[in-house]
């Protein structure tokens, strides 16, 4: 099982050198060609040191990516949920579509399909906490009356993130700011609950009867 490396037992200089080396090599060689031996040589640390702190290459890459992703995509609260979501999603798009982080995350997503420990770590260390933070931001907007009271917030998060990772995994062009704005607008409009929606035939845009 992958566990978080102990920050007490390791040198911050060596940790930073290892993470940077892993990202550099991933960009230069591609995720599949990177080895722990190569990371150790580039970082100037021993292979034994790396395995003392991380159980696999994937764990090193995950920590490097997660640290950068979380730092670049905070959930700010300016009081405008649409603007804040646009800011957040645009930042996420930039991280996953730009070297060195994009290639590293693509490799992690591929490897986790045949590495159960890495898959668990991705969920526990990255996906789970980010979904929780996103739901928390939407809940604050809900309390401010910007999101309907009965909205399914976890589903809203999947709708926001899904297109970003769909394009990343299939290597399609990343969303531009206009596409992200349209996505956020669409998701927020879709959060109208059954109780909030007008009955069929009573909407302002319903065809006139006669």
PDB file of N, CA and C in Angstrom, residues 8-97:
ATOM      1  N   UNK A   8       9.421  13.949   8.238  1.00  0.00           N
ATOM      2  CA  UNK A   8      10.375  14.057   9.337  1.00  0.00           C
ATOM      3  C   UNK A   8      11.692  13.402   8.971  1.00  0.00           C
ATOM      4  N   UNK A   9      11.605  12.266   8.255  1.00  0.00           N
ATOM      5  CA  UNK A   9      12.794  11.460   7.994  1.00  0.00           C
ATOM      6  C   UNK A   9      13.573  11.917   6.771  1.00  0.00           C
ATOM      7  N   UNK A  10      13.046  12.809   5.975  1.00  0.00           N
ATOM      8  CA  UNK A  10      13.722  13.123   4.736  1.00  0.00           C
ATOM      9  C   UNK A  10      14.146  14.581   4.653  1.00  0.00           C
ATOM     10  N   UNK A  11      15.205  14.796   3.911  1.00  0.00           N
ATOM     11  CA  UNK A  11      15.711  16.140   3.692  1.00  0.00           C
ATOM     12  C   UNK A  11      14.867  16.839   2.638  1.00  0.00           C
ATOM     13  N   UNK A  12      14.481  18.079   2.908  1.00  0.00           N
ATOM     14  CA  UNK A  12      13.669  18.822   1.945  1.00  0.00           C
ATOM     15  C   UNK A  12      14.449  19.065   0.648  1.00  0.00           C
ATOM     16  N   UNK A  13      15.745  19.279   0.754  1.00  0.00           N
ATOM     17  CA  UNK A  13      16.537  19.485  -0.455  1.00  0.00           C
ATOM     18  C   UNK A  13      16.509  18.252  -1.338  1.00  0.00           C
ATOM     19  N   UNK A  14      16.700  17.075  -0.717  1.00  0.00           N
ATOM     20  CA  UNK A  14      16.676  15.827  -1.492  1.00  0.00           C
ATOM     21  C   UNK A  14      15.286  15.542  -2.044  1.00  0.00           C
ATOM     22  N   UNK A  15      14.260  15.840  -1.264  1.00  0.00           N
ATOM     23  CA  UNK A  15      12.888  15.629  -1.732  1.00  0.00           C
ATOM     24  C   UNK A  15      12.602  16.493  -2.958  1.00  0.00           C
ATOM     25  N   UNK A  16      12.967  17.775  -2.877  1.00  0.00           N
ATOM     26  CA  UNK A  16      12.709  18.680  -3.990  1.00  0.00           C
ATOM     27  C   UNK A  16      13.522  18.278  -5.214  1.00  0.00           C
ATOM     28  N   UNK A  17      14.763  17.880  -5.003  1.00  0.00           N
ATOM     29  CA  UNK A  17      15.614  17.464  -6.116  1.00  0.00           C
ATOM     30  C   UNK A  17      15.037  16.213  -6.791  1.00  0.00           C
ATOM     31  N   UNK A  18      14.484  15.292  -5.996  1.00  0.00           N
ATOM     32  CA  UNK A  18      13.913  14.062  -6.547  1.00  0.00           C
ATOM     33  C   UNK A  18      12.664  14.362  -7.372  1.00  0.00           C
ATOM     34  N   UNK A  19      11.778  15.192  -6.834  1.00  0.00           N
ATOM     35  CA  UNK A  19      10.555  15.537  -7.558  1.00  0.00           C
ATOM     36  C   UNK A  19      10.872  16.282  -8.849  1.00  0.00           C
ATOM     37  N   UNK A  20      11.784  17.230  -8.780  1.00  0.00           N
ATOM     38  CA  UNK A  20      12.161  17.989  -9.980  1.00  0.00           C
ATOM     39  C   UNK A  20      12.797  17.084 -11.029  1.00  0.00           C
ATOM     40  N   UNK A  21      13.644  16.172 -10.571  1.00  0.00           N
ATOM     41  CA  UNK A  21      14.304  15.255 -11.504  1.00  0.00           C
ATOM     42  C   UNK A  21      13.280  14.362 -12.189  1.00  0.00           C
ATOM     43  N   UNK A  22      12.320  13.876 -11.441  1.00  0.00           N
ATOM     44  CA  UNK A  22      11.291  13.004 -12.016  1.00  0.00           C
ATOM     45  C   UNK A  22      10.505  13.741 -13.102  1.00  0.00           C
ATOM     46  N   UNK A  23      10.131  14.977 -12.842  1.00  0.00           N
ATOM     47  CA  UNK A  23       9.366  15.763 -13.818  1.00  0.00           C
ATOM     48  C   UNK A  23      10.207  16.078 -15.056  1.00  0.00           C
ATOM     49  N   UNK A  24      11.458  16.429 -14.843  1.00  0.00           N
ATOM     50  CA  UNK A  24      12.339  16.737 -15.980  1.00  0.00           C
ATOM     51  C   UNK A  24      12.497  15.520 -16.888  1.00  0.00           C
ATOM     52  N   UNK A  25      12.751  14.366 -16.287  1.00  0.00           N
ATOM     53  CA  UNK A  25      12.964  13.154 -17.072  1.00  0.00           C
ATOM     54  C   UNK A  25      11.690  12.729 -17.799  1.00  0.00           C
ATOM     55  N   UNK A  26      10.554  12.938 -17.155  1.00  0.00           N
ATOM     56  CA  UNK A  26       9.281  12.590 -17.783  1.00  0.00           C
ATOM     57  C   UNK A  26       9.067  13.415 -19.048  1.00  0.00           C
ATOM     58  N   UNK A  27       9.424  14.695 -18.976  1.00  0.00           N
ATOM     59  CA  UNK A  27       9.289  15.575 -20.144  1.00  0.00           C
ATOM     60  C   UNK A  27      10.275  15.188 -21.236  1.00  0.00           C
ATOM     61  N   UNK A  28      11.495  14.847 -20.838  1.00  0.00           N
ATOM     62  CA  UNK A  28      12.542  14.541 -21.812  1.00  0.00           C
ATOM     63  C   UNK A  28      12.361  13.172 -22.462  1.00  0.00           C
ATOM     64  N   UNK A  29      12.024  12.167 -21.671  1.00  0.00           N
ATOM     65  CA  UNK A  29      12.028  10.785 -22.155  1.00  0.00           C
ATOM     66  C   UNK A  29      10.644  10.181 -22.344  1.00  0.00           C
ATOM     67  N   UNK A  30       9.637  10.763 -21.687  1.00  0.00           N
ATOM     68  CA  UNK A  30       8.330  10.135 -21.644  1.00  0.00           C
ATOM     69  C   UNK A  30       8.209   9.293 -20.389  1.00  0.00           C
ATOM     70  N   UNK A  31       7.028   9.249 -19.816  1.00  0.00           N
ATOM     71  CA  UNK A  31       6.819   8.587 -18.529  1.00  0.00           C
ATOM     72  C   UNK A  31       7.318   7.138 -18.538  1.00  0.00           C
ATOM     73  N   UNK A  32       7.007   6.394 -19.572  1.00  0.00           N
ATOM     74  CA  UNK A  32       7.336   4.973 -19.608  1.00  0.00           C
ATOM     75  C   UNK A  32       8.822   4.679 -19.577  1.00  0.00           C
ATOM     76  N   UNK A  33       9.654   5.617 -20.026  1.00  0.00           N
ATOM     77  CA  UNK A  33      11.099   5.375 -20.079  1.00  0.00           C
ATOM     78  C   UNK A  33      11.832   5.863 -18.825  1.00  0.00           C
ATOM     79  N   UNK A  34      11.113   6.494 -17.931  1.00  0.00           N
ATOM     80  CA  UNK A  34      11.752   6.980 -16.700  1.00  0.00           C
ATOM     81  C   UNK A  34      11.890   5.828 -15.715  1.00  0.00           C
ATOM     82  N   UNK A  35      13.041   5.739 -15.075  1.00  0.00           N
ATOM     83  CA  UNK A  35      13.277   4.714 -14.062  1.00  0.00           C
ATOM     84  C   UNK A  35      13.675   5.379 -12.750  1.00  0.00           C
ATOM     85  N   UNK A  36      13.530   4.648 -11.676  1.00  0.00           N
ATOM     86  CA  UNK A  36      13.969   5.163 -10.378  1.00  0.00           C
ATOM     87  C   UNK A  36      15.473   5.408 -10.399  1.00  0.00           C
ATOM     88  N   UNK A  37      16.212   4.541 -11.099  1.00  0.00           N
ATOM     89  CA  UNK A  37      17.663   4.731 -11.196  1.00  0.00           C
ATOM     90  C   UNK A  37      18.001   6.062 -11.852  1.00  0.00           C
ATOM     91  N   UNK A  38      17.276   6.388 -12.923  1.00  0.00           N
ATOM     92  CA  UNK A  38      17.535   7.645 -13.627  1.00  0.00           C
ATOM     93  C   UNK A  38      17.159   8.850 -12.764  1.00  0.00           C
ATOM     94  N   UNK A  39      16.059   8.730 -12.029  1.00  0.00           N
ATOM     95  CA  UNK A  39      15.657   9.820 -11.132  1.00  0.00           C
ATOM     96  C   UNK A  39      16.727  10.039 -10.073  1.00  0.00           C
ATOM     97  N   UNK A  40      17.227   8.956  -9.496  1.00  0.00           N
ATOM     98  CA  UNK A  40      18.248   9.061  -8.455  1.00  0.00           C
ATOM     99  C   UNK A  40      19.508   9.725  -8.992  1.00  0.00           C
ATOM    100  N   UNK A  41      19.934   9.317 -10.184  1.00  0.00           N
ATOM    101  CA  UNK A  41      21.148   9.890 -10.775  1.00  0.00           C
ATOM    102  C   UNK A  41      20.971  11.381 -11.049  1.00  0.00           C
ATOM    103  N   UNK A  42      19.804  11.763 -11.603  1.00  0.00           N
ATOM    104  CA  UNK A  42      19.565  13.173 -11.912  1.00  0.00           C
ATOM    105  C   UNK A  42      19.459  14.017 -10.632  1.00  0.00           C
ATOM    106  N   UNK A  43      18.853  13.451  -9.599  1.00  0.00           N
ATOM    107  CA  UNK A  43      18.638  14.198  -8.356  1.00  0.00           C
ATOM    108  C   UNK A  43      19.876  14.226  -7.468  1.00  0.00           C
ATOM    109  N   UNK A  44      20.830  13.339  -7.726  1.00  0.00           N
ATOM    110  CA  UNK A  44      22.013  13.268  -6.878  1.00  0.00           C
ATOM    111  C   UNK A  44      21.745  12.605  -5.543  1.00  0.00           C
ATOM    112  N   UNK A  45      20.808  11.648  -5.542  1.00  0.00           N
ATOM    113  CA  UNK A  45      20.517  10.886  -4.327  1.00  0.00           C
ATOM    114  C   UNK A  45      20.633   9.404  -4.670  1.00  0.00           C
ATOM    115  N   UNK A  46      20.634   8.569  -3.660  1.00  0.00           N
ATOM    116  CA  UNK A  46      20.744   7.136  -3.922  1.00  0.00           C
ATOM    117  C   UNK A  46      19.364   6.539  -4.220  1.00  0.00           C
ATOM    118  N   UNK A  47      19.375   5.436  -4.957  1.00  0.00           N
ATOM    119  CA  UNK A  47      18.122   4.727  -5.226  1.00  0.00           C
ATOM    120  C   UNK A  47      17.507   4.252  -3.909  1.00  0.00           C
ATOM    121  N   UNK A  48      18.350   3.871  -2.972  1.00  0.00           N
ATOM    122  CA  UNK A  48      17.874   3.420  -1.663  1.00  0.00           C
ATOM    123  C   UNK A  48      17.114   4.538  -0.957  1.00  0.00           C
ATOM    124  N   UNK A  49      17.608   5.749  -1.113  1.00  0.00           N
ATOM    125  CA  UNK A  49      16.938   6.896  -0.484  1.00  0.00           C
ATOM    126  C   UNK A  49      15.542   7.094  -1.067  1.00  0.00           C
ATOM    127  N   UNK A  50      15.432   6.976  -2.378  1.00  0.00           N
ATOM    128  CA  UNK A  50      14.117   7.146  -3.010  1.00  0.00           C
ATOM    129  C   UNK A  50      13.152   6.076  -2.533  1.00  0.00           C
ATOM    130  N   UNK A  51      13.599   4.825  -2.504  1.00  0.00           N
ATOM    131  CA  UNK A  51      12.705   3.751  -2.084  1.00  0.00           C
ATOM    132  C   UNK A  51      12.374   3.815  -0.592  1.00  0.00           C
ATOM    133  N   UNK A  52      13.194   4.505   0.173  1.00  0.00           N
ATOM    134  CA  UNK A  52      12.876   4.684   1.585  1.00  0.00           C
ATOM    135  C   UNK A  52      11.681   5.627   1.742  1.00  0.00           C
ATOM    136  N   UNK A  53      11.552   6.582   0.801  1.00  0.00           N
ATOM    137  CA  UNK A  53      10.501   7.595   0.909  1.00  0.00           C
ATOM    138  C   UNK A  53       9.296   7.332   0.018  1.00  0.00           C
ATOM    139  N   UNK A  54       9.521   6.669  -1.109  1.00  0.00           N
ATOM    140  CA  UNK A  54       8.426   6.374  -2.049  1.00  0.00           C
ATOM    141  C   UNK A  54       8.520   4.908  -2.479  1.00  0.00           C
ATOM    142  N   UNK A  55       7.393   4.228  -2.604  1.00  0.00           N
ATOM    143  CA  UNK A  55       7.433   2.809  -2.978  1.00  0.00           C
ATOM    144  C   UNK A  55       7.608   2.545  -4.466  1.00  0.00           C
ATOM    145  N   UNK A  56       7.451   3.581  -5.304  1.00  0.00           N
ATOM    146  CA  UNK A  56       7.534   3.345  -6.743  1.00  0.00           C
ATOM    147  C   UNK A  56       7.760   4.656  -7.484  1.00  0.00           C
ATOM    148  N   UNK A  57       8.101   4.542  -8.745  1.00  0.00           N
ATOM    149  CA  UNK A  57       8.218   5.721  -9.609  1.00  0.00           C
ATOM    150  C   UNK A  57       6.900   6.474  -9.661  1.00  0.00           C
ATOM    151  N   UNK A  58       5.793   5.733  -9.752  1.00  0.00           N
ATOM    152  CA  UNK A  58       4.485   6.372  -9.813  1.00  0.00           C
ATOM    153  C   UNK A  58       4.201   7.220  -8.594  1.00  0.00           C
ATOM    154  N   UNK A  59       4.633   6.764  -7.437  1.00  0.00           N
ATOM    155  CA  UNK A  59       4.418   7.524  -6.205  1.00  0.00           C
ATOM    156  C   UNK A  59       5.212   8.824  -6.218  1.00  0.00           C
ATOM    157  N   UNK A  60       6.430   8.785  -6.772  1.00  0.00           N
ATOM    158  CA  UNK A  60       7.229  10.008  -6.900  1.00  0.00           C
ATOM    159  C   UNK A  60       6.518  10.993  -7.826  1.00  0.00           C
ATOM    160  N   UNK A  61       6.091  10.508  -8.983  1.00  0.00           N
ATOM    161  CA  UNK A  61       5.414  11.361  -9.954  1.00  0.00           C
ATOM    162  C   UNK A  61       4.124  11.940  -9.387  1.00  0.00           C
ATOM    163  N   UNK A  62       3.391  11.117  -8.644  1.00  0.00           N
ATOM    164  CA  UNK A  62       2.133  11.581  -8.072  1.00  0.00           C
ATOM    165  C   UNK A  62       2.370  12.722  -7.094  1.00  0.00           C
ATOM    166  N   UNK A  63       3.348  12.586  -6.230  1.00  0.00           N
ATOM    167  CA  UNK A  63       3.611  13.666  -5.277  1.00  0.00           C
ATOM    168  C   UNK A  63       4.019  14.941  -6.008  1.00  0.00           C
ATOM    169  N   UNK A  64       4.858  14.798  -7.040  1.00  0.00           N
ATOM    170  CA  UNK A  64       5.299  15.965  -7.796  1.00  0.00           C
ATOM    171  C   UNK A  64       4.119  16.655  -8.471  1.00  0.00           C
ATOM    172  N   UNK A  65       3.258  15.864  -9.103  1.00  0.00           N
ATOM    173  CA  UNK A  65       2.110  16.445  -9.798  1.00  0.00           C
ATOM    174  C   UNK A  65       1.110  17.037  -8.815  1.00  0.00           C
ATOM    175  N   UNK A  66       0.758  16.281  -7.768  1.00  0.00           N
ATOM    176  CA  UNK A  66      -0.262  16.742  -6.825  1.00  0.00           C
ATOM    177  C   UNK A  66       0.157  18.031  -6.153  1.00  0.00           C
ATOM    178  N   UNK A  67       1.412  18.142  -5.803  1.00  0.00           N
ATOM    179  CA  UNK A  67       1.895  19.352  -5.154  1.00  0.00           C
ATOM    180  C   UNK A  67       1.721  20.561  -6.067  1.00  0.00           C
ATOM    181  N   UNK A  68       2.066  20.397  -7.340  1.00  0.00           N
ATOM    182  CA  UNK A  68       1.936  21.496  -8.298  1.00  0.00           C
ATOM    183  C   UNK A  68       0.472  21.809  -8.587  1.00  0.00           C
ATOM    184  N   UNK A  69      -0.340  20.768  -8.747  1.00  0.00           N
ATOM    185  CA  UNK A  69      -1.741  20.957  -9.108  1.00  0.00           C
ATOM    186  C   UNK A  69      -2.504  21.674  -8.000  1.00  0.00           C
ATOM    187  N   UNK A  70      -2.327  21.228  -6.778  1.00  0.00           N
ATOM    188  CA  UNK A  70      -3.032  21.844  -5.651  1.00  0.00           C
ATOM    189  C   UNK A  70      -2.592  23.299  -5.483  1.00  0.00           C
ATOM    190  N   UNK A  71      -1.290  23.550  -5.646  1.00  0.00           N
ATOM    191  CA  UNK A  71      -0.802  24.914  -5.503  1.00  0.00           C
ATOM    192  C   UNK A  71      -1.319  25.865  -6.571  1.00  0.00           C
ATOM    193  N   UNK A  72      -1.555  25.324  -7.771  1.00  0.00           N
ATOM    194  CA  UNK A  72      -1.968  26.177  -8.894  1.00  0.00           C
ATOM    195  C   UNK A  72      -3.469  26.330  -9.024  1.00  0.00           C
ATOM    196  N   UNK A  73      -4.247  25.520  -8.295  1.00  0.00           N
ATOM    197  CA  UNK A  73      -5.702  25.525  -8.482  1.00  0.00           C
ATOM    198  C   UNK A  73      -6.452  25.695  -7.166  1.00  0.00           C
ATOM    199  N   UNK A  74      -6.234  26.800  -6.465  1.00  0.00           N
ATOM    200  CA  UNK A  74      -6.963  27.009  -5.213  1.00  0.00           C
ATOM    201  C   UNK A  74      -8.446  27.277  -5.486  1.00  0.00           C
ATOM    202  N   UNK A  75      -9.273  27.024  -4.497  1.00  0.00           N
ATOM    203  CA  UNK A  75     -10.697  27.334  -4.596  1.00  0.00           C
ATOM    204  C   UNK A  75     -10.943  28.667  -3.899  1.00  0.00           C
ATOM    205  N   UNK A  76     -10.772  29.737  -4.657  1.00  0.00           N
ATOM    206  CA  UNK A  76     -10.956  31.069  -4.090  1.00  0.00           C
ATOM    207  C   UNK A  76     -12.442  31.352  -3.916  1.00  0.00           C
ATOM    208  N   UNK A  77     -12.757  32.305  -3.044  1.00  0.00           N
ATOM    209  CA  UNK A  77     -14.149  32.690  -2.817  1.00  0.00           C
ATOM    210  C   UNK A  77     -14.245  34.207  -2.885  1.00  0.00           C
ATOM    211  N   UNK A  78     -14.579  34.704  -4.062  1.00  0.00           N
ATOM    212  CA  UNK A  78     -14.745  36.152  -4.253  1.00  0.00           C
ATOM    213  C   UNK A  78     -16.208  36.558  -4.075  1.00  0.00           C
ATOM    214  N   UNK A  79     -17.067  35.563  -3.841  1.00  0.00           N
ATOM    215  CA  UNK A  79     -18.486  35.841  -3.755  1.00  0.00           C
ATOM    216  C   UNK A  79     -19.219  35.637  -5.065  1.00  0.00           C
ATOM    217  N   UNK A  80     -18.474  35.292  -6.118  1.00  0.00           N
ATOM    218  CA  UNK A  80     -19.064  35.052  -7.443  1.00  0.00           C
ATOM    219  C   UNK A  80     -18.676  33.645  -7.866  1.00  0.00           C
ATOM    220  N   UNK A  81     -19.589  32.688  -7.689  1.00  0.00           N
ATOM    221  CA  UNK A  81     -19.244  31.291  -7.935  1.00  0.00           C
ATOM    222  C   UNK A  81     -18.879  31.043  -9.394  1.00  0.00           C
ATOM    223  N   UNK A  82     -19.551  31.691 -10.326  1.00  0.00           N
ATOM    224  CA  UNK A  82     -19.237  31.458 -11.743  1.00  0.00           C
ATOM    225  C   UNK A  82     -17.821  31.922 -12.061  1.00  0.00           C
ATOM    226  N   UNK A  83     -17.460  33.107 -11.604  1.00  0.00           N
ATOM    227  CA  UNK A  83     -16.113  33.639 -11.854  1.00  0.00           C
ATOM    228  C   UNK A  83     -15.058  32.768 -11.185  1.00  0.00           C
ATOM    229  N   UNK A  84     -15.343  32.324  -9.963  1.00  0.00           N
ATOM    230  CA  UNK A  84     -14.369  31.516  -9.236  1.00  0.00           C
ATOM    231  C   UNK A  84     -14.170  30.154  -9.886  1.00  0.00           C
ATOM    232  N   UNK A  85     -15.239  29.565 -10.389  1.00  0.00           N
ATOM    233  CA  UNK A  85     -15.105  28.281 -11.081  1.00  0.00           C
ATOM    234  C   UNK A  85     -14.351  28.447 -12.393  1.00  0.00           C
ATOM    235  N   UNK A  86     -14.596  29.527 -13.104  1.00  0.00           N
ATOM    236  CA  UNK A  86     -13.831  29.763 -14.346  1.00  0.00           C
ATOM    237  C   UNK A  86     -12.345  29.883 -14.044  1.00  0.00           C
ATOM    238  N   UNK A  87     -12.015  30.624 -12.999  1.00  0.00           N
ATOM    239  CA  UNK A  87     -10.606  30.770 -12.612  1.00  0.00           C
ATOM    240  C   UNK A  87      -9.989  29.413 -12.278  1.00  0.00           C
ATOM    241  N   UNK A  88     -10.722  28.632 -11.508  1.00  0.00           N
ATOM    242  CA  UNK A  88     -10.209  27.338 -11.077  1.00  0.00           C
ATOM    243  C   UNK A  88     -10.038  26.374 -12.251  1.00  0.00           C
ATOM    244  N   UNK A  89     -11.058  26.245 -13.091  1.00  0.00           N
ATOM    245  CA  UNK A  89     -10.986  25.290 -14.204  1.00  0.00           C
ATOM    246  C   UNK A  89      -9.928  25.713 -15.215  1.00  0.00           C
ATOM    247  N   UNK A  90      -9.810  27.004 -15.489  1.00  0.00           N
ATOM    248  CA  UNK A  90      -8.758  27.462 -16.403  1.00  0.00           C
ATOM    249  C   UNK A  90      -7.373  27.101 -15.870  1.00  0.00           C
ATOM    250  N   UNK A  91      -7.177  27.237 -14.566  1.00  0.00           N
ATOM    251  CA  UNK A  91      -5.889  26.874 -13.970  1.00  0.00           C
ATOM    252  C   UNK A  91      -5.645  25.373 -14.077  1.00  0.00           C
ATOM    253  N   UNK A  92      -6.701  24.576 -13.855  1.00  0.00           N
ATOM    254  CA  UNK A  92      -6.555  23.122 -13.969  1.00  0.00           C
ATOM    255  C   UNK A  92      -6.200  22.717 -15.391  1.00  0.00           C
ATOM    256  N   UNK A  93      -6.867  23.331 -16.359  1.00  0.00           N
ATOM    257  CA  UNK A  93      -6.574  23.046 -17.774  1.00  0.00           C
ATOM    258  C   UNK A  93      -5.114  23.361 -18.085  1.00  0.00           C
ATOM    259  N   UNK A  94      -4.624  24.486 -17.583  1.00  0.00           N
ATOM    260  CA  UNK A  94      -3.244  24.879 -17.858  1.00  0.00           C
ATOM    261  C   UNK A  94      -2.256  23.866 -17.289  1.00  0.00           C
ATOM    262  N   UNK A  95      -2.514  23.400 -16.072  1.00  0.00           N
ATOM    263  CA  UNK A  95      -1.588  22.448 -15.450  1.00  0.00           C
ATOM    264  C   UNK A  95      -1.555  21.132 -16.224  1.00  0.00           C
ATOM    265  N   UNK A  96      -2.728  20.556 -16.520  1.00  0.00           N
ATOM    266  CA  UNK A  96      -2.730  19.227 -17.134  1.00  0.00           C
ATOM    267  C   UNK A  96      -2.355  19.247 -18.612  1.00  0.00           C
ATOM    268  N   UNK A  97      -2.284  20.430 -19.213  1.00  0.00           N
ATOM    269  CA  UNK A  97      -1.949  20.490 -20.637  1.00  0.00           C
ATOM    270  C   UNK A  97      -0.557  21.067 -20.897  1.00  0.00           C
TER     271      UNK A  97
END
